[in-house]
Amino acid sequence: MKTPFQLNKDNYHSSEANNYYMSVSQFKSAIECEASVIAELEGNYERSSSLALTVGSYTHSAFESDQVFDEFVEANRGIIFNTRGGKYADFKQADSMIKAIKNDRFAMFALEGDKEVIFTGELFGVLWKIKVDAINHGRKTFTDLKTTQSLSKRYWSDKYSKYVSFVEAFDYVLQMAIYREIIYQNTGAYYAPYIVAVTKETPPNKAILHFDQSRFEFELEYVKEYLPGIIAAKLGKQEPKRCEVCEYCRATKQLNNTFEIEFLLK
Ligand SMILES: [Zn+2]
């Protein structure tokens, strides 16, 4: 019998963990491009780590604990500080976003609870791993911190066939729907999800968002529909679909056809 993979803080993002478990971010990446996800799992491709990702981790660590934040800053000094000892613009902006939340009592109330908690569960026939920013067992709530450009920016969504907010555009409703199910499997109760959103504007705007429960069914149906293809590709039973536009696909593209100029624009 295969022993279950013991997840912890250090191996949560490892390729071993990603091979063993499905996650919301893996699912989202695979919807965009299966080929790049499979190549990554096989160790044939490394997603270039973006500055935005580091700034995101920096911001999150500030709400985990002072110790975690200090350790993060220490480990990433070269990325955070310029040669004159000041912080680069992105981290100065992150500082102002952190301050905007920390100075708001209701936002801090929403973030109260255990931080960065890992859960696993089984959904649609596969094992999932999730990491919750803040979970409060007393209130039966969980809260995710999200940074965004603007609270009211509109994004075109092929998935919803309409203009949507950043919450739908970045599949945060899908994330909350999956987290809700996995937390239910671990606690026996459906916890209410919240998002504490803070914007990159100067000064930052902020909001605490809740969800109408009717939104979750659609997201679970969506996952149920697209997951089997992704799993088949992951198990090597099906050729992974290439998006032909991402970094991985561009780097490995071999042309074998022409197309009419009409198809240049998406
Ligand atoms: Zn691709």
PDB file of C-alpha atoms and ligand atoms in Angstrom:
ATOM      1  CA  MET A   1       0.000   0.000   0.000  1.00  0.00           C
ATOM      2  CA  LYS A   2       1.226   3.457  -0.906  1.00  0.00           C
ATOM      3  CA  THR A   3       1.903   5.450   2.242  1.00  0.00           C
ATOM      4  CA  PRO A   4       0.155   8.814   2.167  1.00  0.00           C
ATOM      5  CA  PHE A   5       2.405  11.752   1.436  1.00  0.00           C
ATOM      6  CA  GLN A   6       2.963  13.680   4.675  1.00  0.00           C
ATOM      7  CA  LEU A   7       2.558  17.331   3.823  1.00  0.00           C
ATOM      8  CA  ASN A   8       4.275  20.059   5.790  1.00  0.00           C
ATOM      9  CA  LYS A   9       5.197  23.709   5.384  1.00  0.00           C
ATOM     10  CA  ASP A  10       8.549  22.878   3.777  1.00  0.00           C
ATOM     11  CA  ASN A  11       7.372  20.349   1.190  1.00  0.00           C
ATOM     12  CA  TYR A  12       3.937  21.844   0.461  1.00  0.00           C
ATOM     13  CA  HIS A  13       5.046  23.383  -2.853  1.00  0.00           C
ATOM     14  CA  SER A  14       7.466  20.581  -3.833  1.00  0.00           C
ATOM     15  CA  SER A  15       6.998  18.692  -7.104  1.00  0.00           C
ATOM     16  CA  GLU A  16       6.560  15.480  -5.057  1.00  0.00           C
ATOM     17  CA  ALA A  17       3.589  17.091  -3.275  1.00  0.00           C
ATOM     18  CA  ASN A  18       2.249  18.432  -6.572  1.00  0.00           C
ATOM     19  CA  ASN A  19       2.520  15.004  -8.165  1.00  0.00           C
ATOM     20  CA  TYR A  20       0.715  13.360  -5.281  1.00  0.00           C
ATOM     21  CA  TYR A  21      -1.994  15.971  -4.774  1.00  0.00           C
ATOM     22  CA  MET A  22      -4.177  18.194  -6.910  1.00  0.00           C
ATOM     23  CA  SER A  23      -4.393  21.800  -5.761  1.00  0.00           C
ATOM     24  CA  VAL A  24      -6.418  24.834  -6.778  1.00  0.00           C
ATOM     25  CA  SER A  25      -3.354  26.501  -8.288  1.00  0.00           C
ATOM     26  CA  GLN A  26      -2.413  23.326 -10.200  1.00  0.00           C
ATOM     27  CA  PHE A  27      -5.973  23.040 -11.518  1.00  0.00           C
ATOM     28  CA  LYS A  28      -5.988  26.712 -12.561  1.00  0.00           C
ATOM     29  CA  SER A  29      -2.610  26.388 -14.298  1.00  0.00           C
ATOM     30  CA  ALA A  30      -3.745  23.223 -16.084  1.00  0.00           C
ATOM     31  CA  ILE A  31      -6.913  24.929 -17.344  1.00  0.00           C
ATOM     32  CA  GLU A  32      -4.620  27.488 -18.946  1.00  0.00           C
ATOM     33  CA  CYS A  33      -2.053  24.966 -20.192  1.00  0.00           C
ATOM     34  CA  GLU A  34      -1.833  21.266 -19.324  1.00  0.00           C
ATOM     35  CA  ALA A  35       1.482  20.816 -21.116  1.00  0.00           C
ATOM     36  CA  SER A  36       3.336  23.345 -18.952  1.00  0.00           C
ATOM     37  CA  VAL A  37       1.960  21.799 -15.743  1.00  0.00           C
ATOM     38  CA  ILE A  38       2.952  18.261 -16.792  1.00  0.00           C
ATOM     39  CA  ALA A  39       6.411  19.441 -17.877  1.00  0.00           C
ATOM     40  CA  GLU A  40       6.798  21.118 -14.488  1.00  0.00           C
ATOM     41  CA  LEU A  41       5.711  17.947 -12.623  1.00  0.00           C
ATOM     42  CA  GLU A  42       8.189  15.897 -14.653  1.00  0.00           C
ATOM     43  CA  GLY A  43      10.979  18.314 -13.818  1.00  0.00           C
ATOM     44  CA  ASN A  44      11.385  19.422 -17.431  1.00  0.00           C
ATOM     45  CA  TYR A  45      10.310  22.990 -16.906  1.00  0.00           C
ATOM     46  CA  GLU A  46      10.595  25.517 -14.133  1.00  0.00           C
ATOM     47  CA  ARG A  47       8.093  28.361 -14.099  1.00  0.00           C
ATOM     48  CA  SER A  48      10.099  31.566 -13.885  1.00  0.00           C
ATOM     49  CA  SER A  49       9.421  32.855 -10.376  1.00  0.00           C
ATOM     50  CA  SER A  50       7.888  36.267 -10.751  1.00  0.00           C
ATOM     51  CA  LEU A  51       8.527  39.273  -8.556  1.00  0.00           C
ATOM     52  CA  ALA A  52       4.769  39.464  -8.020  1.00  0.00           C
ATOM     53  CA  LEU A  53       4.914  36.042  -6.337  1.00  0.00           C
ATOM     54  CA  THR A  54       7.657  37.163  -3.949  1.00  0.00           C
ATOM     55  CA  VAL A  55       5.769  40.358  -3.132  1.00  0.00           C
ATOM     56  CA  GLY A  56       2.690  38.204  -2.434  1.00  0.00           C
ATOM     57  CA  SER A  57       4.626  35.939  -0.051  1.00  0.00           C
ATOM     58  CA  TYR A  58       6.114  39.014   1.632  1.00  0.00           C
ATOM     59  CA  THR A  59       2.640  40.460   2.220  1.00  0.00           C
ATOM     60  CA  HIS A  60       1.229  37.148   3.483  1.00  0.00           C
ATOM     61  CA  SER A  61       4.137  36.577   5.860  1.00  0.00           C
ATOM     62  CA  ALA A  62       3.390  39.942   7.516  1.00  0.00           C
ATOM     63  CA  PHE A  63       0.043  38.532   8.684  1.00  0.00           C
ATOM     64  CA  GLU A  64       1.369  35.146   9.700  1.00  0.00           C
ATOM     65  CA  SER A  65       3.623  36.375  12.512  1.00  0.00           C
ATOM     66  CA  ASP A  66       6.393  38.925  13.119  1.00  0.00           C
ATOM     67  CA  GLN A  67       8.888  36.078  13.281  1.00  0.00           C
ATOM     68  CA  VAL A  68       7.854  34.615   9.921  1.00  0.00           C
ATOM     69  CA  PHE A  69       7.965  38.100   8.378  1.00  0.00           C
ATOM     70  CA  ASP A  70      11.475  38.797   9.751  1.00  0.00           C
ATOM     71  CA  GLU A  71      12.708  35.429   8.505  1.00  0.00           C
ATOM     72  CA  PHE A  72      11.220  36.076   5.073  1.00  0.00           C
ATOM     73  CA  VAL A  73      12.859  39.500   4.840  1.00  0.00           C
ATOM     74  CA  GLU A  74      16.195  38.044   5.955  1.00  0.00           C
ATOM     75  CA  ALA A  75      16.035  35.248   3.374  1.00  0.00           C
ATOM     76  CA  ASN A  76      15.114  37.652   0.559  1.00  0.00           C
ATOM     77  CA  ARG A  77      17.223  40.732   1.383  1.00  0.00           C
ATOM     78  CA  GLY A  78      18.745  40.871  -2.129  1.00  0.00           C
ATOM     79  CA  ILE A  79      15.295  41.038  -3.735  1.00  0.00           C
ATOM     80  CA  ILE A  80      13.700  43.432  -1.233  1.00  0.00           C
ATOM     81  CA  PHE A  81      16.468  46.008  -0.654  1.00  0.00           C
ATOM     82  CA  ASN A  82      18.379  48.087  -3.195  1.00  0.00           C
ATOM     83  CA  THR A  83      22.091  48.841  -2.835  1.00  0.00           C
ATOM     84  CA  ARG A  84      21.387  52.000  -0.826  1.00  0.00           C
ATOM     85  CA  GLY A  85      19.476  49.967   1.768  1.00  0.00           C
ATOM     86  CA  GLY A  86      15.991  51.190   0.824  1.00  0.00           C
ATOM     87  CA  LYS A  87      13.210  48.891  -0.299  1.00  0.00           C
ATOM     88  CA  TYR A  88      12.362  48.505  -3.982  1.00  0.00           C
ATOM     89  CA  ALA A  89       9.121  50.162  -5.106  1.00  0.00           C
ATOM     90  CA  ASP A  90       7.066  46.928  -5.128  1.00  0.00           C
ATOM     91  CA  PHE A  91       7.922  46.212  -1.496  1.00  0.00           C
ATOM     92  CA  LYS A  92       7.283  49.826  -0.436  1.00  0.00           C
ATOM     93  CA  GLN A  93       3.862  49.445  -2.020  1.00  0.00           C
ATOM     94  CA  ALA A  94       3.384  46.119  -0.203  1.00  0.00           C
ATOM     95  CA  ASP A  95       4.300  47.868   3.075  1.00  0.00           C
ATOM     96  CA  SER A  96       1.567  50.430   2.509  1.00  0.00           C
ATOM     97  CA  MET A  97      -0.939  47.629   1.742  1.00  0.00           C
ATOM     98  CA  ILE A  98       0.083  45.748   4.904  1.00  0.00           C
ATOM     99  CA  LYS A  99      -0.330  48.956   6.910  1.00  0.00           C
ATOM    100  CA  ALA A 100      -3.759  49.616   5.384  1.00  0.00           C
ATOM    101  CA  ILE A 101      -4.971  46.217   6.628  1.00  0.00           C
ATOM    102  CA  LYS A 102      -3.178  46.282   9.969  1.00  0.00           C
ATOM    103  CA  ASN A 103      -4.714  49.672  10.753  1.00  0.00           C
ATOM    104  CA  ASP A 104      -8.209  48.381  10.044  1.00  0.00           C
ATOM    105  CA  ARG A 105      -9.748  46.658  13.033  1.00  0.00           C
ATOM    106  CA  PHE A 106     -12.472  44.877  11.104  1.00  0.00           C
ATOM    107  CA  ALA A 107     -10.003  43.503   8.526  1.00  0.00           C
ATOM    108  CA  MET A 108      -7.748  42.259  11.334  1.00  0.00           C
ATOM    109  CA  PHE A 109     -10.789  40.716  13.022  1.00  0.00           C
ATOM    110  CA  ALA A 110     -11.578  38.872   9.766  1.00  0.00           C
ATOM    111  CA  LEU A 111      -8.016  37.539   9.649  1.00  0.00           C
ATOM    112  CA  GLU A 112      -8.044  36.229  13.220  1.00  0.00           C
ATOM    113  CA  GLY A 113      -7.396  32.502  13.524  1.00  0.00           C
ATOM    114  CA  ASP A 114      -4.820  29.832  12.769  1.00  0.00           C
ATOM    115  CA  LYS A 115      -2.552  30.919   9.923  1.00  0.00           C
ATOM    116  CA  GLU A 116      -1.356  29.027   6.829  1.00  0.00           C
ATOM    117  CA  VAL A 117      -3.089  25.797   7.782  1.00  0.00           C
ATOM    118  CA  ILE A 118      -2.716  22.770   5.502  1.00  0.00           C
ATOM    119  CA  PHE A 119      -5.594  20.338   4.905  1.00  0.00           C
ATOM    120  CA  THR A 120      -6.012  17.398   2.545  1.00  0.00           C
ATOM    121  CA  GLY A 121      -9.087  15.616   1.309  1.00  0.00           C
ATOM    122  CA  GLU A 122     -10.600  13.721  -1.596  1.00  0.00           C
ATOM    123  CA  LEU A 123     -12.750  15.406  -4.181  1.00  0.00           C
ATOM    124  CA  PHE A 124     -13.954  13.984  -7.531  1.00  0.00           C
ATOM    125  CA  GLY A 125     -11.795  10.895  -7.090  1.00  0.00           C
ATOM    126  CA  VAL A 126      -8.455  12.568  -6.416  1.00  0.00           C
ATOM    127  CA  LEU A 127      -6.555  13.835  -3.395  1.00  0.00           C
ATOM    128  CA  TRP A 128      -6.341  17.596  -2.914  1.00  0.00           C
ATOM    129  CA  LYS A 129      -4.130  19.780  -0.766  1.00  0.00           C
ATOM    130  CA  ILE A 130      -5.095  23.249   0.383  1.00  0.00           C
ATOM    131  CA  LYS A 131      -3.386  25.903   2.487  1.00  0.00           C
ATOM    132  CA  VAL A 132      -5.705  28.345   4.221  1.00  0.00           C
ATOM    133  CA  ASP A 133      -4.456  31.853   5.040  1.00  0.00           C
ATOM    134  CA  ALA A 134      -6.525  32.082   8.237  1.00  0.00           C
ATOM    135  CA  ILE A 135      -9.066  29.680   9.706  1.00  0.00           C
ATOM    136  CA  ASN A 136     -11.205  30.345  12.748  1.00  0.00           C
ATOM    137  CA  HIS A 137     -12.750  27.184  14.218  1.00  0.00           C
ATOM    138  CA  GLY A 138     -14.703  29.144  16.838  1.00  0.00           C
ATOM    139  CA  ARG A 139     -16.579  31.161  14.211  1.00  0.00           C
ATOM    140  CA  LYS A 140     -16.412  28.440  11.546  1.00  0.00           C
ATOM    141  CA  THR A 141     -14.934  30.864   9.029  1.00  0.00           C
ATOM    142  CA  PHE A 142     -11.854  31.011   6.871  1.00  0.00           C
ATOM    143  CA  THR A 143     -10.297  34.049   5.267  1.00  0.00           C
ATOM    144  CA  ASP A 144      -7.951  34.588   2.366  1.00  0.00           C
ATOM    145  CA  LEU A 145      -5.912  37.728   1.854  1.00  0.00           C
ATOM    146  CA  LYS A 146      -5.871  38.944  -1.751  1.00  0.00           C
ATOM    147  CA  THR A 147      -4.048  41.814  -3.365  1.00  0.00           C
ATOM    148  CA  THR A 148      -5.464  43.304  -6.543  1.00  0.00           C
ATOM    149  CA  GLN A 149      -5.143  46.342  -8.826  1.00  0.00           C
ATOM    150  CA  SER A 150      -8.556  47.773  -8.092  1.00  0.00           C
ATOM    151  CA  LEU A 151     -11.715  46.492  -6.419  1.00  0.00           C
ATOM    152  CA  SER A 152     -13.958  47.475  -9.313  1.00  0.00           C
ATOM    153  CA  LYS A 153     -11.842  46.594 -12.359  1.00  0.00           C
ATOM    154  CA  ARG A 154     -13.712  44.525 -14.968  1.00  0.00           C
ATOM    155  CA  TYR A 155     -12.196  41.502 -16.698  1.00  0.00           C
ATOM    156  CA  TRP A 156     -13.625  39.606 -19.664  1.00  0.00           C
ATOM    157  CA  SER A 157     -14.180  35.971 -18.703  1.00  0.00           C
ATOM    158  CA  ASP A 158     -14.617  33.150 -21.216  1.00  0.00           C
ATOM    159  CA  LYS A 159     -15.540  30.865 -18.312  1.00  0.00           C
ATOM    160  CA  TYR A 160     -18.503  32.992 -17.239  1.00  0.00           C
ATOM    161  CA  SER A 161     -19.131  34.494 -20.718  1.00  0.00           C
ATOM    162  CA  LYS A 162     -19.343  37.993 -19.255  1.00  0.00           C
ATOM    163  CA  TYR A 163     -17.365  40.752 -17.616  1.00  0.00           C
ATOM    164  CA  VAL A 164     -16.462  39.807 -14.052  1.00  0.00           C
ATOM    165  CA  SER A 165     -14.596  41.205 -11.045  1.00  0.00           C
ATOM    166  CA  PHE A 166     -11.074  40.177 -10.061  1.00  0.00           C
ATOM    167  CA  VAL A 167     -12.588  37.607  -7.682  1.00  0.00           C
ATOM    168  CA  GLU A 168     -14.092  35.539 -10.501  1.00  0.00           C
ATOM    169  CA  ALA A 169     -11.373  36.426 -13.018  1.00  0.00           C
ATOM    170  CA  PHE A 170      -8.667  34.903 -10.836  1.00  0.00           C
ATOM    171  CA  ASP A 171     -10.883  31.953  -9.864  1.00  0.00           C
ATOM    172  CA  TYR A 172     -11.084  32.889  -6.214  1.00  0.00           C
ATOM    173  CA  VAL A 173     -14.709  31.679  -6.063  1.00  0.00           C
ATOM    174  CA  LEU A 174     -13.499  28.301  -7.330  1.00  0.00           C
ATOM    175  CA  GLN A 175     -10.765  28.358  -4.673  1.00  0.00           C
ATOM    176  CA  MET A 176     -13.284  29.095  -1.920  1.00  0.00           C
ATOM    177  CA  ALA A 177     -15.633  26.332  -3.175  1.00  0.00           C
ATOM    178  CA  ILE A 178     -12.834  23.725  -3.068  1.00  0.00           C
ATOM    179  CA  TYR A 179     -11.505  24.945   0.283  1.00  0.00           C
ATOM    180  CA  ARG A 180     -15.010  24.800   1.744  1.00  0.00           C
ATOM    181  CA  GLU A 181     -15.394  21.139   0.742  1.00  0.00           C
ATOM    182  CA  ILE A 182     -11.944  20.068   1.984  1.00  0.00           C
ATOM    183  CA  ILE A 183     -12.447  21.908   5.287  1.00  0.00           C
ATOM    184  CA  TYR A 184     -15.863  20.227   5.601  1.00  0.00           C
ATOM    185  CA  GLN A 185     -14.198  16.813   5.203  1.00  0.00           C
ATOM    186  CA  ASN A 186     -11.745  17.680   7.991  1.00  0.00           C
ATOM    187  CA  THR A 187     -14.120  19.384  10.443  1.00  0.00           C
ATOM    188  CA  GLY A 188     -17.622  18.113   9.628  1.00  0.00           C
ATOM    189  CA  ALA A 189     -18.887  21.673   9.119  1.00  0.00           C
ATOM    190  CA  TYR A 190     -19.176  24.029   6.164  1.00  0.00           C
ATOM    191  CA  TYR A 191     -17.124  27.093   7.081  1.00  0.00           C
ATOM    192  CA  ALA A 192     -17.985  30.499   5.607  1.00  0.00           C
ATOM    193  CA  PRO A 193     -15.264  31.892   3.336  1.00  0.00           C
ATOM    194  CA  TYR A 194     -14.176  35.546   3.310  1.00  0.00           C
ATOM    195  CA  ILE A 195     -11.685  37.508   1.270  1.00  0.00           C
ATOM    196  CA  VAL A 196      -9.806  40.465   2.706  1.00  0.00           C
ATOM    197  CA  ALA A 197      -8.904  42.400  -0.437  1.00  0.00           C
ATOM    198  CA  VAL A 198      -6.410  45.235  -0.586  1.00  0.00           C
ATOM    199  CA  THR A 199      -5.530  47.208  -3.707  1.00  0.00           C
ATOM    200  CA  LYS A 200      -2.235  48.368  -5.179  1.00  0.00           C
ATOM    201  CA  GLU A 201      -3.577  51.918  -5.442  1.00  0.00           C
ATOM    202  CA  THR A 202      -2.063  54.834  -3.504  1.00  0.00           C
ATOM    203  CA  PRO A 203      -3.391  54.912  -0.870  1.00  0.00           C
ATOM    204  CA  PRO A 204      -4.683  51.311  -0.976  1.00  0.00           C
ATOM    205  CA  ASN A 205      -8.403  50.585  -1.079  1.00  0.00           C
ATOM    206  CA  LYS A 206      -9.696  47.614   0.890  1.00  0.00           C
ATOM    207  CA  ALA A 207     -12.786  45.468   1.406  1.00  0.00           C
ATOM    208  CA  ILE A 208     -13.962  42.348   3.171  1.00  0.00           C
ATOM    209  CA  LEU A 209     -15.949  40.142   0.807  1.00  0.00           C
ATOM    210  CA  HIS A 210     -18.384  37.340   1.495  1.00  0.00           C
ATOM    211  CA  PHE A 211     -20.010  34.969  -0.977  1.00  0.00           C
ATOM    212  CA  ASP A 212     -23.558  34.042  -1.811  1.00  0.00           C
ATOM    213  CA  GLN A 213     -23.608  30.270  -1.313  1.00  0.00           C
ATOM    214  CA  SER A 214     -25.298  29.722  -4.666  1.00  0.00           C
ATOM    215  CA  ARG A 215     -21.970  30.513  -6.370  1.00  0.00           C
ATOM    216  CA  PHE A 216     -20.210  27.371  -5.175  1.00  0.00           C
ATOM    217  CA  GLU A 217     -22.258  24.749  -7.048  1.00  0.00           C
ATOM    218  CA  PHE A 218     -21.235  26.144 -10.450  1.00  0.00           C
ATOM    219  CA  GLU A 219     -17.561  26.094  -9.471  1.00  0.00           C
ATOM    220  CA  LEU A 220     -17.695  22.485  -8.283  1.00  0.00           C
ATOM    221  CA  GLU A 221     -19.462  21.470 -11.501  1.00  0.00           C
ATOM    222  CA  TYR A 222     -16.753  23.287 -13.466  1.00  0.00           C
ATOM    223  CA  VAL A 223     -13.989  21.403 -11.634  1.00  0.00           C
ATOM    224  CA  LYS A 224     -15.845  18.115 -12.078  1.00  0.00           C
ATOM    225  CA  GLU A 225     -16.067  18.724 -15.818  1.00  0.00           C
ATOM    226  CA  TYR A 226     -12.435  19.640 -16.462  1.00  0.00           C
ATOM    227  CA  LEU A 227     -10.614  17.570 -13.833  1.00  0.00           C
ATOM    228  CA  PRO A 228     -10.724  14.148 -15.588  1.00  0.00           C
ATOM    229  CA  GLY A 229      -8.781  15.439 -18.627  1.00  0.00           C
ATOM    230  CA  ILE A 230      -6.160  17.006 -16.372  1.00  0.00           C
ATOM    231  CA  ILE A 231      -5.805  13.818 -14.300  1.00  0.00           C
ATOM    232  CA  ALA A 232      -5.536  11.678 -17.458  1.00  0.00           C
ATOM    233  CA  ALA A 233      -2.702  13.928 -18.663  1.00  0.00           C
ATOM    234  CA  LYS A 234      -1.088  13.814 -15.229  1.00  0.00           C
ATOM    235  CA  LEU A 235      -1.169   9.996 -15.225  1.00  0.00           C
ATOM    236  CA  GLY A 236       0.281   9.882 -18.735  1.00  0.00           C
ATOM    237  CA  LYS A 237      -2.905   8.368 -20.170  1.00  0.00           C
ATOM    238  CA  GLN A 238      -3.578  11.321 -22.427  1.00  0.00           C
ATOM    239  CA  GLU A 239      -1.380  13.785 -24.311  1.00  0.00           C
ATOM    240  CA  PRO A 240      -1.436  17.063 -22.332  1.00  0.00           C
ATOM    241  CA  LYS A 241      -3.064  19.935 -24.201  1.00  0.00           C
ATOM    242  CA  ARG A 242      -0.711  22.731 -25.244  1.00  0.00           C
ATOM    243  CA  CYS A 243      -1.927  26.328 -25.098  1.00  0.00           C
ATOM    244  CA  GLU A 244       0.757  27.432 -27.595  1.00  0.00           C
ATOM    245  CA  VAL A 245       1.014  30.883 -26.014  1.00  0.00           C
ATOM    246  CA  CYS A 246       2.614  30.417 -22.580  1.00  0.00           C
ATOM    247  CA  GLU A 247       6.333  30.608 -21.825  1.00  0.00           C
ATOM    248  CA  TYR A 248       6.724  26.809 -21.934  1.00  0.00           C
ATOM    249  CA  CYS A 249       4.787  26.374 -25.180  1.00  0.00           C
ATOM    250  CA  ARG A 250       6.626  29.210 -26.913  1.00  0.00           C
ATOM    251  CA  ALA A 251       9.958  27.723 -25.895  1.00  0.00           C
ATOM    252  CA  THR A 252       9.093  24.223 -27.145  1.00  0.00           C
ATOM    253  CA  LYS A 253       6.991  25.116 -30.194  1.00  0.00           C
ATOM    254  CA  GLN A 254       7.622  23.350 -33.525  1.00  0.00           C
ATOM    255  CA  LEU A 255       5.664  24.784 -36.439  1.00  0.00           C
ATOM    256  CA  ASN A 256       4.029  22.388 -38.865  1.00  0.00           C
ATOM    257  CA  ASN A 257       1.266  24.420 -40.429  1.00  0.00           C
ATOM    258  CA  THR A 258       0.116  27.847 -41.512  1.00  0.00           C
ATOM    259  CA  PHE A 259      -3.037  29.645 -40.489  1.00  0.00           C
ATOM    260  CA  GLU A 260      -5.123  32.410 -41.947  1.00  0.00           C
ATOM    261  CA  ILE A 261      -4.482  35.827 -40.436  1.00  0.00           C
ATOM    262  CA  GLU A 262      -8.053  35.902 -39.075  1.00  0.00           C
ATOM    263  CA  PHE A 263      -6.933  33.550 -36.293  1.00  0.00           C
ATOM    264  CA  LEU A 264      -4.163  35.821 -35.002  1.00  0.00           C
ATOM    265  CA  LEU A 265      -6.501  37.694 -32.678  1.00  0.00           C
ATOM    266  CA  LYS A 266      -8.089  35.780 -29.843  1.00  0.00           C
TER     267      LYS A 266
HETATM  268 ZN    ZN B   1       1.288  26.491 -22.797  1.00  0.00          ZN
END
